[in-house]
PDB file of C-alpha atoms in Angstrom:
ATOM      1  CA  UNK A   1      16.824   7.706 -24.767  1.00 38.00           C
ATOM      2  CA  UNK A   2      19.924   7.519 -23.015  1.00 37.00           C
ATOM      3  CA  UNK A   3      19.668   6.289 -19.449  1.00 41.00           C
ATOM      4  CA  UNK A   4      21.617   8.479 -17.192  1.00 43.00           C
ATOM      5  CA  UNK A   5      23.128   6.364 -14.084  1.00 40.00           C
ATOM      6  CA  UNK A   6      24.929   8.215 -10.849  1.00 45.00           C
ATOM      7  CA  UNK A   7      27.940   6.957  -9.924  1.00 43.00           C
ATOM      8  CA  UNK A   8      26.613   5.797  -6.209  1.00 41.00           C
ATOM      9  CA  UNK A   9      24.276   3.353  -8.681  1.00 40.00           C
ATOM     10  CA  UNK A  10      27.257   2.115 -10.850  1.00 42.00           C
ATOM     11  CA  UNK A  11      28.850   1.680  -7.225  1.00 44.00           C
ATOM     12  CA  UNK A  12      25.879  -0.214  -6.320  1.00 39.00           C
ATOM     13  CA  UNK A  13      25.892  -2.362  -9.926  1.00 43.00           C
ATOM     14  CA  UNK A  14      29.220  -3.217  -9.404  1.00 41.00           C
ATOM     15  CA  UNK A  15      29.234  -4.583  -6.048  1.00 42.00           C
ATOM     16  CA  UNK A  16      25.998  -6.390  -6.320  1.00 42.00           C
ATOM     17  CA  UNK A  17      27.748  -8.090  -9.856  1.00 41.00           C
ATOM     18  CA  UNK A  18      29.524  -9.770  -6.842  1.00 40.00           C
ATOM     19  CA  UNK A  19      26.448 -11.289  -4.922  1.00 42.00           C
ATOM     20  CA  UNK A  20      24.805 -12.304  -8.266  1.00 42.00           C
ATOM     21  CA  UNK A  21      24.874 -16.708  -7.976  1.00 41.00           C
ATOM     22  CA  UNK A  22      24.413 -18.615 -10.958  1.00 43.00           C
ATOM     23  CA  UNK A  23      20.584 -18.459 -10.795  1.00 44.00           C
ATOM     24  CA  UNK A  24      21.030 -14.907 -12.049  1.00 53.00           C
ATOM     25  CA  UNK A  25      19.571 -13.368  -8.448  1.00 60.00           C
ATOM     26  CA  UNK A  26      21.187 -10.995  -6.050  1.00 72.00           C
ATOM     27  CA  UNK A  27      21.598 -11.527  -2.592  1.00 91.00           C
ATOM     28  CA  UNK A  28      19.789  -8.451  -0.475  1.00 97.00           C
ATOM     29  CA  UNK A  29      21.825  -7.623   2.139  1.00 97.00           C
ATOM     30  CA  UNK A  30      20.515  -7.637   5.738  1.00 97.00           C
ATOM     31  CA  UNK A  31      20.460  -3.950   7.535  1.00 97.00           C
ATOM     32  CA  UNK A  32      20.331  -4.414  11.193  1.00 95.00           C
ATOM     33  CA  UNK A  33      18.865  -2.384  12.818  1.00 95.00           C
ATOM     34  CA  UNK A  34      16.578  -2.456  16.113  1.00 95.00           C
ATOM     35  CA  UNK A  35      12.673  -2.722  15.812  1.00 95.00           C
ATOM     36  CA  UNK A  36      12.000   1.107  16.121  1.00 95.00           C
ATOM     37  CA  UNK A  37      13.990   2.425  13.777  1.00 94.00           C
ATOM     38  CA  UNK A  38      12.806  -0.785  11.392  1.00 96.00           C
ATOM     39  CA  UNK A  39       9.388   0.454  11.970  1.00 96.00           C
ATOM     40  CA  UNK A  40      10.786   3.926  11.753  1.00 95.00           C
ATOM     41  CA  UNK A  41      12.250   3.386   7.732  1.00 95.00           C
ATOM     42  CA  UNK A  42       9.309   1.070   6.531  1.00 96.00           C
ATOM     43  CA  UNK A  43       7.258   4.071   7.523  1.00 96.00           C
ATOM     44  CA  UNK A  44       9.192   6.466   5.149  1.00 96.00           C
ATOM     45  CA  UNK A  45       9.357   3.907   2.869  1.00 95.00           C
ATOM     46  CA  UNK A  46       5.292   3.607   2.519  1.00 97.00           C
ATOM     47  CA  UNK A  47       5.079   7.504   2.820  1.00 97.00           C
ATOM     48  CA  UNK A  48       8.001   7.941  -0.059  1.00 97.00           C
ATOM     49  CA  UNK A  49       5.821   5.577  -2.603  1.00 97.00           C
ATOM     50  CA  UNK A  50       2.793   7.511  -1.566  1.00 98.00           C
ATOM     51  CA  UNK A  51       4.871  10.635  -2.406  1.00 98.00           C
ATOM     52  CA  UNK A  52       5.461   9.299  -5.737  1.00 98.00           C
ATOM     53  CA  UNK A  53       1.942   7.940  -6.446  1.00 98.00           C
ATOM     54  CA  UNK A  54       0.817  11.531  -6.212  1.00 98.00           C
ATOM     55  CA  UNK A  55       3.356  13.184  -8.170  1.00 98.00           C
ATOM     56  CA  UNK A  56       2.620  11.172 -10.977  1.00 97.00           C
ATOM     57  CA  UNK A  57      -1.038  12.186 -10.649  1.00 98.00           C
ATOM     58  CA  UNK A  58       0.124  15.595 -10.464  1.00 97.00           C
ATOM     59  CA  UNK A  59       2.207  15.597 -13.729  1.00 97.00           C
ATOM     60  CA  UNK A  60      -0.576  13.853 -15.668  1.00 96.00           C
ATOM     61  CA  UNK A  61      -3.153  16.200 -14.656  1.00 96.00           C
ATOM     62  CA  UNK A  62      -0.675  18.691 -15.631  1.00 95.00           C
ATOM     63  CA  UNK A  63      -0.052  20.235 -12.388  1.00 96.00           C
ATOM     64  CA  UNK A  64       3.859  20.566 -12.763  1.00 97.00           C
ATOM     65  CA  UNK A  65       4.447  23.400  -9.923  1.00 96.00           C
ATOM     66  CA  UNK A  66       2.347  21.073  -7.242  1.00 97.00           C
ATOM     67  CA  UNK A  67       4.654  18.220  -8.006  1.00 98.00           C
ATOM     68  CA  UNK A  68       7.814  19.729  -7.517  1.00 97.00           C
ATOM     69  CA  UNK A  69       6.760  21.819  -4.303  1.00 98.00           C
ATOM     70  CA  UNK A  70       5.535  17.943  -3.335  1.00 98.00           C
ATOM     71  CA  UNK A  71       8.296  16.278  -4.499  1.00 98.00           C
ATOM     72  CA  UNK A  72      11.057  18.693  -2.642  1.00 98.00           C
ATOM     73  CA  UNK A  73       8.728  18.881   0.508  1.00 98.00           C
ATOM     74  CA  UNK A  74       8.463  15.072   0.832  1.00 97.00           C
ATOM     75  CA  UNK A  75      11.590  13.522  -0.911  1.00 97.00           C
ATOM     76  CA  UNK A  76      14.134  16.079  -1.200  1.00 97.00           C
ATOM     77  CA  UNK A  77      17.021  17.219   0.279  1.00 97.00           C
ATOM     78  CA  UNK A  78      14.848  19.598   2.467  1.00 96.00           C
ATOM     79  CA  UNK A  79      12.916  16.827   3.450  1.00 96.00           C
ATOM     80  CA  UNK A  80      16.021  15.182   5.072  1.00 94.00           C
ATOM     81  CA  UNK A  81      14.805  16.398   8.760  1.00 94.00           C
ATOM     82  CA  UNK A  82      11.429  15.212   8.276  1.00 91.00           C
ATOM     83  CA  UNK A  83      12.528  11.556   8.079  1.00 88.00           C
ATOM     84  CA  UNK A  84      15.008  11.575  10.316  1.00 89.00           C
ATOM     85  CA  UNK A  85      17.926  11.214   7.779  1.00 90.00           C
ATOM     86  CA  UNK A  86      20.729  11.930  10.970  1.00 91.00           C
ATOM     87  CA  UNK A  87      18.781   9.227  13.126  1.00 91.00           C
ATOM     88  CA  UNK A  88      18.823   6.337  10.422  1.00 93.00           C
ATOM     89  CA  UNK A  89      22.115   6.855   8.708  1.00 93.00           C
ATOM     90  CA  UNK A  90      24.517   5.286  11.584  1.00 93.00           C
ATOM     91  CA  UNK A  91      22.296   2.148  10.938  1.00 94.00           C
ATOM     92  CA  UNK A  92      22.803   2.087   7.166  1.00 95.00           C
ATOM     93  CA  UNK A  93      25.432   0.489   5.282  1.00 97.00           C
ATOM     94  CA  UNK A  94      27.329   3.151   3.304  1.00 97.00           C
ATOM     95  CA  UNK A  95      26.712   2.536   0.191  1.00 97.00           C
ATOM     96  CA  UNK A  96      23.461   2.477   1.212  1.00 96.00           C
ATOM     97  CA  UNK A  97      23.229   6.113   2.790  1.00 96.00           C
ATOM     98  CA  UNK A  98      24.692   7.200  -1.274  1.00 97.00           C
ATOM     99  CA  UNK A  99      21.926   5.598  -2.727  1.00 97.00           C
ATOM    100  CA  UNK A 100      19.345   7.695  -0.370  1.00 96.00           C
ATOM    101  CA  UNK A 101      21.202  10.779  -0.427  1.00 96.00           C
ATOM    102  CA  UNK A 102      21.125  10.716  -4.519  1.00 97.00           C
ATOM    103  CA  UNK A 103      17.222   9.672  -4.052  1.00 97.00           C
ATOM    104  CA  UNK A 104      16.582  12.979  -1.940  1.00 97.00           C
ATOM    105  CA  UNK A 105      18.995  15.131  -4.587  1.00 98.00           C
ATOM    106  CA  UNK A 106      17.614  13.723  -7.591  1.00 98.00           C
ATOM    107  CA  UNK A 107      13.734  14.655  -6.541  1.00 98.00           C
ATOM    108  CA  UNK A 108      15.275  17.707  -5.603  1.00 98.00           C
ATOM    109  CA  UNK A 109      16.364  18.276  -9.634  1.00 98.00           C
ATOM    110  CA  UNK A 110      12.813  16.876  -9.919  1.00 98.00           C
ATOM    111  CA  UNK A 111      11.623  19.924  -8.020  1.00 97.00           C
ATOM    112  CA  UNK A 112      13.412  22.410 -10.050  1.00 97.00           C
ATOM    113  CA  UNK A 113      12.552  20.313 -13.462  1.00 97.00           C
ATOM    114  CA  UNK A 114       8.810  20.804 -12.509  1.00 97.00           C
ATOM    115  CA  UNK A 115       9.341  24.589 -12.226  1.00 95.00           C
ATOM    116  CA  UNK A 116      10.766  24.827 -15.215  1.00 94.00           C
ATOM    117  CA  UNK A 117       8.057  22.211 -17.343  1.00 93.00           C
ATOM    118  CA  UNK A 118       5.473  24.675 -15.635  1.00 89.00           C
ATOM    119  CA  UNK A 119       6.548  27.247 -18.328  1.00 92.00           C
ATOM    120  CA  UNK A 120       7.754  25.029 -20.878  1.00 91.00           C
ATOM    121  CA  UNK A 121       5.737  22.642 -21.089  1.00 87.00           C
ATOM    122  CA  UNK A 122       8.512  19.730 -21.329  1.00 88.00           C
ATOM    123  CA  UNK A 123       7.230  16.686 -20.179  1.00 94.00           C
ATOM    124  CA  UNK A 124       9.923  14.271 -21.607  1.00 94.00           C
ATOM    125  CA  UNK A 125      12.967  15.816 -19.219  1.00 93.00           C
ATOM    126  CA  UNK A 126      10.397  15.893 -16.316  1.00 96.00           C
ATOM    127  CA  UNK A 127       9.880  12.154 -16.849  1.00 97.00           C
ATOM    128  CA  UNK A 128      13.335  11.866 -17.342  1.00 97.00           C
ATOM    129  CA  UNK A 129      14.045  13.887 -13.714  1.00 97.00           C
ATOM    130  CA  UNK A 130      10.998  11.238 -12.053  1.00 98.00           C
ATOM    131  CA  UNK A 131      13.149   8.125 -13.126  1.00 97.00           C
ATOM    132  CA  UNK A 132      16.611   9.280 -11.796  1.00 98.00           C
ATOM    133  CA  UNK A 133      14.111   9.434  -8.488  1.00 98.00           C
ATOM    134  CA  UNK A 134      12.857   6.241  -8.726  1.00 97.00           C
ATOM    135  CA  UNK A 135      16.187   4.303 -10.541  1.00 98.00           C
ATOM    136  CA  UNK A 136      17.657   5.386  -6.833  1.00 97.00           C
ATOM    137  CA  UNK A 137      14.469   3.624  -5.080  1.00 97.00           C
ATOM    138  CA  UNK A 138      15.146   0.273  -7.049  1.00 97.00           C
ATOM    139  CA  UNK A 139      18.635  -0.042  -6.550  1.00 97.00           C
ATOM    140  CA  UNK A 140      18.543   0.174  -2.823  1.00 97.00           C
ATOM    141  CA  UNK A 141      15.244  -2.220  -2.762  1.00 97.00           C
ATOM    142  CA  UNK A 142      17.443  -4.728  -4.933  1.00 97.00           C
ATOM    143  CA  UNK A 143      20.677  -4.399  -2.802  1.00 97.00           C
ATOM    144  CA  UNK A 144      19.117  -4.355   0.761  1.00 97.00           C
ATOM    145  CA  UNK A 145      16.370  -5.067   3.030  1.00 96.00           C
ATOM    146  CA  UNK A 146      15.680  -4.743   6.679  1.00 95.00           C
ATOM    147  CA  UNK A 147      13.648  -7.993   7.467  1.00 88.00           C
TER     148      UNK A 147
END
């Protein structure tokens, strides 16, 4: 299979190549930001891997309309006010703020892939559709941390 990767990931590859030391290791850079809004992203960080927990229960017990409707409600880019996307991006780095905004539109093609693998029954490009989700998750959690 051949792995798909967005261009604010190859952004994020090729500036972390940069931070990598001769142990092999990247460097996490530090977001600062005050208490609040810390508290504030580590929430909608929990709530996003709960979000994903259940959509993968949802596509192995074949429910594929349920996890898109989840996926776009929670993670996508309709889900933006819910998190307070405008409220945490002047803290975030921006490369960073790529990263989240391809998160948010790649559950979004999640969303529509679910619709579709509701009638056709294609669970190989929904998987496919999860990971470009979750390849966004990684590369921010490997580039950047808050604490």
């Amino acid at each position: 299979m051949r792995m798909r990767i967005g261009s604010a990931v190859a952004g994020w590859l090729m500036s972390v190549a940069c931070l990598v030391p001769a142990t092999g290791h990247a460097e996490r850079q530090l977001v600062q930001m005050p208490p609040m809004m810390q508290q504030h992203m580590l929430g909608n960080m929990r709530n996003h891997l709960v979000t994903l927990n259940e959509i993968i229960s949802l596509v192995a017990a074949g429910h594929y309309d349920r996890a898109g409707a989840l996926a776009e409600a929670q993670l996508g880019m309709s889900s933006l006010p819910l998190h307070g996307a405008a409220h945490m991006a002047p803290y975030m780095p921006q490369p960073m703020q790529a990263i989240g905004t391809s998160m948010h539109k790649a559950a979004s093609r999640f969303a529509r892939a679910a619709q579709d693998a509701a009638v056709e029954r294609n669970l190989p490009q929904l998987l496919h559709r999860l990971s470009d989700v979750t390849v966004q998750c990684t590369a921010c959690h490997a580039a950047y941390r808050i604490r």
